[in-house]
Amino acid sequence: MKNSYKRIDAHLSSLGYCTRSDAKKFLKINELFVNENRVFNPSIKAYHNDITINGENLDPETLIILLNKPSGVICSHNDAGVLIYSLLPFRWTQRNPKISTIGRLDVDTTGAILLTDDGTLNHKLSNPKKDVVKVYEAHLKEPLKGDEEKIFASGELFLNGESKALLPAKLEVLSPTCVRLEIVEGKYHQVKRMFAAVGNRVLKLHRISFDKFTVEDLKEGEYKQISL
Ligand code: URA
């Protein structure tokens, strides 16, 4: 785990407590200690793990969050509408580097999404070619025809506009119009396009899990910190 040694104002601003220019004021109002010593001077250097504010440890230097995304919430920093970041504590939204989603879910898709301010981790896990297992539950407009499981497992399905076939995906039929689908890629609108490719339409999509993380214990809109 990281334990940076830097100026107090740099700790405070990168973790979203206040801006660098407000650090002096912040230290008057809040009791910041480095070990046993109360600090008023924002230019003093200290290790992250030695700092407390009002008796609490500083927020972690790296955040990884699992969130159960509700429908209607957008995975973007700058779109009109309700952004996913508005579900997080305000201080987390002020961090630098910013917290971003690892990949995206469509606005009408619900379920498991990870967020982090660790750019390297984000890049690694959001790579559409990376073998991260994602499990979805999809409600379909039309009853299944019966050959979908074989087609998805074949490794020979081409999405509209793509020149490379999808990797094999596992389909489990839950009812004639409800399935569980396990995929390892993360192409744009992948699940909806897979069902479009077999003449069907996804009416409702929920991501049950991303990698080993499921949202079964989280209500819609709830989140928790995780470690990988
Ligand atoms: N596939 C889709 O079509 N939409 C999502 O949101 C996620 C996967």
Short mmCIF file of C-alpha atoms and ligand atoms in Angstrom, two decimals:
data_model
loop_
_atom_site.label_atom_id
_atom_site.label_comp_id
_atom_site.label_asym_id
_atom_site.label_seq_id
_atom_site.Cartn_x
_atom_site.Cartn_y
_atom_site.Cartn_z
CA MET A 1 0.00 0.00 0.00
CA LYS A 2 1.11 3.51 -0.83
CA ASN A 3 2.32 5.76 1.99
CA SER A 4 3.40 9.00 0.32
CA TYR A 5 5.67 11.51 2.00
CA LYS A 6 4.68 15.01 0.92
CA ARG A 7 3.40 18.38 2.08
CA ILE A 8 0.23 18.46 4.16
CA ASP A 9 -1.48 20.74 1.64
CA ALA A 10 -0.60 18.27 -1.12
CA HIS A 11 -2.15 15.39 0.88
CA LEU A 12 -5.27 17.42 1.59
CA SER A 13 -5.84 18.59 -1.95
CA SER A 14 -5.12 15.26 -3.65
CA LEU A 15 -7.57 13.50 -1.29
CA GLY A 16 -10.27 16.13 -1.79
CA TYR A 17 -10.35 17.62 1.73
CA CYS A 18 -9.68 21.17 0.47
CA THR A 19 -7.76 23.04 -2.19
CA ARG A 20 -4.09 23.83 -1.62
CA SER A 21 -4.93 27.49 -1.19
CA ASP A 22 -7.57 26.68 1.46
CA ALA A 23 -5.26 24.39 3.44
CA LYS A 24 -4.28 27.00 6.03
CA LYS A 25 -7.91 27.78 6.81
CA PHE A 26 -8.72 24.04 6.86
CA LEU A 27 -5.99 23.45 9.48
CA LYS A 28 -7.47 26.13 11.75
CA ILE A 29 -10.93 24.57 11.69
CA ASN A 30 -9.89 20.91 11.74
CA GLU A 31 -7.54 19.15 14.12
CA LEU A 32 -4.85 17.67 11.92
CA PHE A 33 -2.17 15.69 13.74
CA VAL A 34 1.05 14.18 12.47
CA ASN A 35 1.58 11.47 15.04
CA GLU A 36 1.15 13.40 18.35
CA ASN A 37 1.70 16.88 16.94
CA ARG A 38 -1.06 19.24 15.88
CA VAL A 39 -0.14 20.89 12.61
CA PHE A 40 -1.09 24.39 11.49
CA ASN A 41 1.52 24.85 8.79
CA PRO A 42 0.39 23.34 5.44
CA SER A 43 3.92 23.23 4.02
CA ILE A 44 5.16 20.68 6.56
CA LYS A 45 5.91 17.27 5.04
CA ALA A 46 4.58 14.03 6.48
CA TYR A 47 3.78 10.44 5.63
CA HIS A 48 0.15 9.76 4.72
CA ASN A 49 -0.17 7.05 7.37
CA ASP A 50 1.01 9.36 10.18
CA ILE A 51 -1.79 11.91 9.63
CA THR A 52 -5.16 12.06 11.35
CA ILE A 53 -7.91 14.63 10.93
CA ASN A 54 -10.34 15.12 13.80
CA GLY A 55 -9.27 11.76 15.17
CA GLU A 56 -9.76 9.86 11.90
CA ASN A 57 -7.19 8.41 9.52
CA LEU A 58 -6.86 10.12 6.17
CA ASP A 59 -8.85 8.57 3.33
CA PRO A 60 -6.81 5.90 1.53
CA GLU A 61 -4.42 7.13 -1.15
CA THR A 62 -5.89 4.66 -3.62
CA LEU A 63 -9.61 4.00 -3.74
CA ILE A 64 -11.23 1.03 -5.42
CA ILE A 65 -14.99 1.05 -5.15
CA LEU A 66 -17.66 -1.47 -6.09
CA LEU A 67 -20.99 0.20 -6.82
CA ASN A 68 -24.40 -1.19 -7.68
CA LYS A 69 -25.36 1.17 -10.48
CA PRO A 70 -29.02 2.15 -10.71
CA SER A 71 -30.72 2.69 -14.06
CA GLY A 72 -30.72 6.29 -15.30
CA VAL A 73 -27.24 7.06 -14.01
CA ILE A 74 -24.49 7.92 -16.50
CA CYS A 75 -20.91 6.58 -16.42
CA SER A 76 -19.29 9.82 -17.51
CA HIS A 77 -17.61 12.87 -16.02
CA ASN A 78 -19.21 15.41 -18.30
CA ASP A 79 -22.61 14.46 -19.68
CA ALA A 80 -25.91 16.14 -18.94
CA GLY A 81 -27.99 14.13 -16.46
CA VAL A 82 -27.29 12.21 -13.26
CA LEU A 83 -23.64 11.20 -13.21
CA ILE A 84 -22.48 8.10 -11.35
CA TYR A 85 -20.02 10.19 -9.32
CA SER A 86 -22.91 12.01 -7.66
CA LEU A 87 -23.57 8.77 -5.73
CA LEU A 88 -20.17 9.01 -3.99
CA PRO A 89 -19.26 11.14 -0.95
CA PHE A 90 -18.52 14.70 -2.06
CA ARG A 91 -14.90 14.55 -0.81
CA TRP A 92 -14.17 11.57 -3.05
CA THR A 93 -15.40 13.51 -6.05
CA GLN A 94 -12.85 16.26 -5.32
CA ARG A 95 -9.83 13.94 -5.47
CA ASN A 96 -6.94 14.44 -7.82
CA PRO A 97 -6.34 12.18 -9.71
CA LYS A 98 -10.06 11.78 -10.25
CA ILE A 99 -12.06 8.64 -9.55
CA SER A 100 -13.29 7.10 -12.81
CA THR A 101 -15.33 4.05 -13.68
CA ILE A 102 -13.47 0.97 -14.90
CA GLY A 103 -15.18 0.63 -18.25
CA ARG A 104 -18.79 1.73 -18.55
CA LEU A 105 -22.33 0.48 -18.27
CA ASP A 106 -25.09 1.90 -20.45
CA VAL A 107 -27.37 4.42 -18.81
CA ASP A 108 -30.19 1.83 -18.59
CA THR A 109 -27.96 -1.02 -17.37
CA THR A 110 -27.86 -1.76 -13.64
CA GLY A 111 -25.39 -3.60 -11.45
CA ALA A 112 -21.72 -4.10 -10.73
CA ILE A 113 -19.29 -1.38 -11.69
CA LEU A 114 -15.85 -0.66 -10.29
CA LEU A 115 -14.42 2.82 -9.86
CA THR A 116 -10.90 3.85 -9.00
CA ASP A 117 -8.44 6.73 -8.99
CA ASP A 118 -5.63 4.32 -9.89
CA GLY A 119 -5.06 5.01 -13.58
CA THR A 120 -2.82 1.99 -14.15
CA LEU A 121 -5.36 -0.39 -12.62
CA ASN A 122 -8.17 1.24 -14.56
CA HIS A 123 -6.29 0.86 -17.81
CA LYS A 124 -5.49 -2.79 -17.06
CA LEU A 125 -9.06 -3.81 -16.17
CA SER A 126 -10.95 -1.75 -18.72
CA ASN A 127 -8.99 -3.10 -21.67
CA PRO A 128 -11.74 -4.71 -23.77
CA LYS A 129 -9.38 -7.56 -24.67
CA LYS A 130 -8.49 -8.37 -21.09
CA ASP A 131 -9.86 -11.58 -19.63
CA VAL A 132 -12.06 -10.11 -16.92
CA VAL A 133 -15.18 -12.23 -16.45
CA LYS A 134 -18.42 -10.26 -16.40
CA VAL A 135 -21.75 -11.91 -15.71
CA TYR A 136 -25.01 -10.36 -16.86
CA GLU A 137 -28.68 -11.15 -16.47
CA ALA A 138 -30.67 -10.11 -19.51
CA HIS A 139 -34.41 -9.95 -20.08
CA LEU A 140 -35.26 -10.40 -23.73
CA LYS A 141 -38.07 -9.18 -25.96
CA GLU A 142 -38.47 -12.46 -27.86
CA PRO A 143 -38.34 -16.02 -26.54
CA LEU A 144 -35.03 -17.76 -27.26
CA LYS A 145 -34.91 -19.77 -30.45
CA GLY A 146 -32.71 -22.49 -28.99
CA ASP A 147 -29.45 -22.07 -30.91
CA GLU A 148 -28.16 -19.00 -29.00
CA GLU A 149 -26.11 -20.96 -26.47
CA LYS A 150 -24.21 -22.71 -29.26
CA ILE A 151 -23.75 -19.54 -31.32
CA PHE A 152 -22.40 -17.55 -28.35
CA ALA A 153 -20.06 -20.39 -27.35
CA SER A 154 -18.72 -20.85 -30.87
CA GLY A 155 -16.16 -18.05 -30.94
CA GLU A 156 -17.47 -17.33 -34.43
CA LEU A 157 -20.05 -14.64 -33.76
CA PHE A 158 -19.39 -11.31 -35.45
CA LEU A 159 -21.03 -8.19 -34.09
CA ASN A 160 -22.38 -5.74 -36.60
CA GLY A 161 -19.50 -3.62 -37.92
CA GLU A 162 -16.73 -5.74 -36.35
CA SER A 163 -14.05 -7.56 -38.31
CA LYS A 164 -13.08 -9.97 -35.52
CA ALA A 165 -15.27 -12.68 -34.03
CA LEU A 166 -16.16 -12.52 -30.33
CA LEU A 167 -14.48 -14.84 -27.90
CA PRO A 168 -16.69 -17.69 -26.69
CA ALA A 169 -19.35 -16.65 -24.17
CA LYS A 170 -21.37 -18.83 -21.82
CA LEU A 171 -25.16 -18.60 -21.93
CA GLU A 172 -27.39 -20.09 -19.26
CA VAL A 173 -31.11 -20.12 -19.94
CA LEU A 174 -33.19 -19.10 -16.92
CA SER A 175 -36.54 -18.86 -18.75
CA PRO A 176 -37.58 -18.43 -22.41
CA THR A 177 -36.95 -14.67 -22.12
CA CYS A 178 -34.35 -14.46 -19.35
CA VAL A 179 -30.69 -15.51 -19.47
CA ARG A 180 -27.44 -15.33 -17.61
CA LEU A 181 -24.52 -14.49 -19.88
CA GLU A 182 -20.83 -14.71 -19.04
CA ILE A 183 -18.41 -12.78 -21.24
CA VAL A 184 -14.72 -11.97 -21.02
CA GLU A 185 -14.53 -9.04 -23.40
CA GLY A 186 -16.02 -5.60 -22.95
CA LYS A 187 -16.93 -4.33 -26.37
CA TYR A 188 -19.22 -1.33 -26.78
CA HIS A 189 -22.84 -2.40 -26.04
CA GLN A 190 -21.61 -5.97 -26.30
CA VAL A 191 -24.52 -7.84 -24.72
CA LYS A 192 -27.19 -5.86 -26.56
CA ARG A 193 -25.34 -6.34 -29.84
CA MET A 194 -24.91 -10.07 -29.23
CA PHE A 195 -28.65 -10.49 -28.90
CA ALA A 196 -29.26 -8.19 -31.87
CA ALA A 197 -26.97 -10.51 -33.87
CA VAL A 198 -29.32 -13.43 -33.15
CA GLY A 199 -32.48 -11.45 -33.94
CA ASN A 200 -33.50 -10.54 -30.41
CA ARG A 201 -33.52 -7.45 -28.21
CA VAL A 202 -32.42 -6.87 -24.63
CA LEU A 203 -35.15 -5.14 -22.65
CA LYS A 204 -33.39 -5.08 -19.29
CA LEU A 205 -29.74 -5.66 -18.44
CA HIS A 206 -28.13 -6.17 -15.05
CA ARG A 207 -24.46 -6.93 -14.41
CA ILE A 208 -24.36 -9.44 -11.57
CA SER A 209 -20.59 -9.46 -11.25
CA PHE A 210 -17.36 -7.98 -12.50
CA ASP A 211 -14.38 -10.26 -11.92
CA LYS A 212 -14.90 -11.75 -8.43
CA PHE A 213 -17.07 -8.85 -7.25
CA THR A 214 -20.84 -9.24 -7.04
CA VAL A 215 -23.39 -6.64 -5.98
CA GLU A 216 -25.72 -9.11 -4.28
CA ASP A 217 -25.15 -7.44 -0.89
CA LEU A 218 -25.53 -3.89 -2.21
CA LYS A 219 -28.81 -2.10 -2.82
CA GLU A 220 -29.05 -0.02 -5.99
CA GLY A 221 -26.94 3.11 -5.56
CA GLU A 222 -24.92 1.59 -2.69
CA TYR A 223 -21.17 1.12 -2.85
CA LYS A 224 -18.32 -0.26 -0.81
CA GLN A 225 -14.56 -0.02 -0.81
CA ILE A 226 -12.77 -3.13 -2.01
CA SER A 227 -9.23 -4.28 -2.53
CA LEU A 228 -8.01 -6.45 -5.35
N1 URA B 1 -23.35 -4.75 -22.76
C1 URA B 1 -24.29 -3.85 -23.11
O1 URA B 1 -24.91 -3.95 -24.15
N2 URA B 1 -24.52 -2.82 -22.27
C2 URA B 1 -23.88 -2.65 -21.08
O2 URA B 1 -24.16 -1.70 -20.36
C3 URA B 1 -22.92 -3.61 -20.74
C4 URA B 1 -22.68 -4.64 -21.59
#
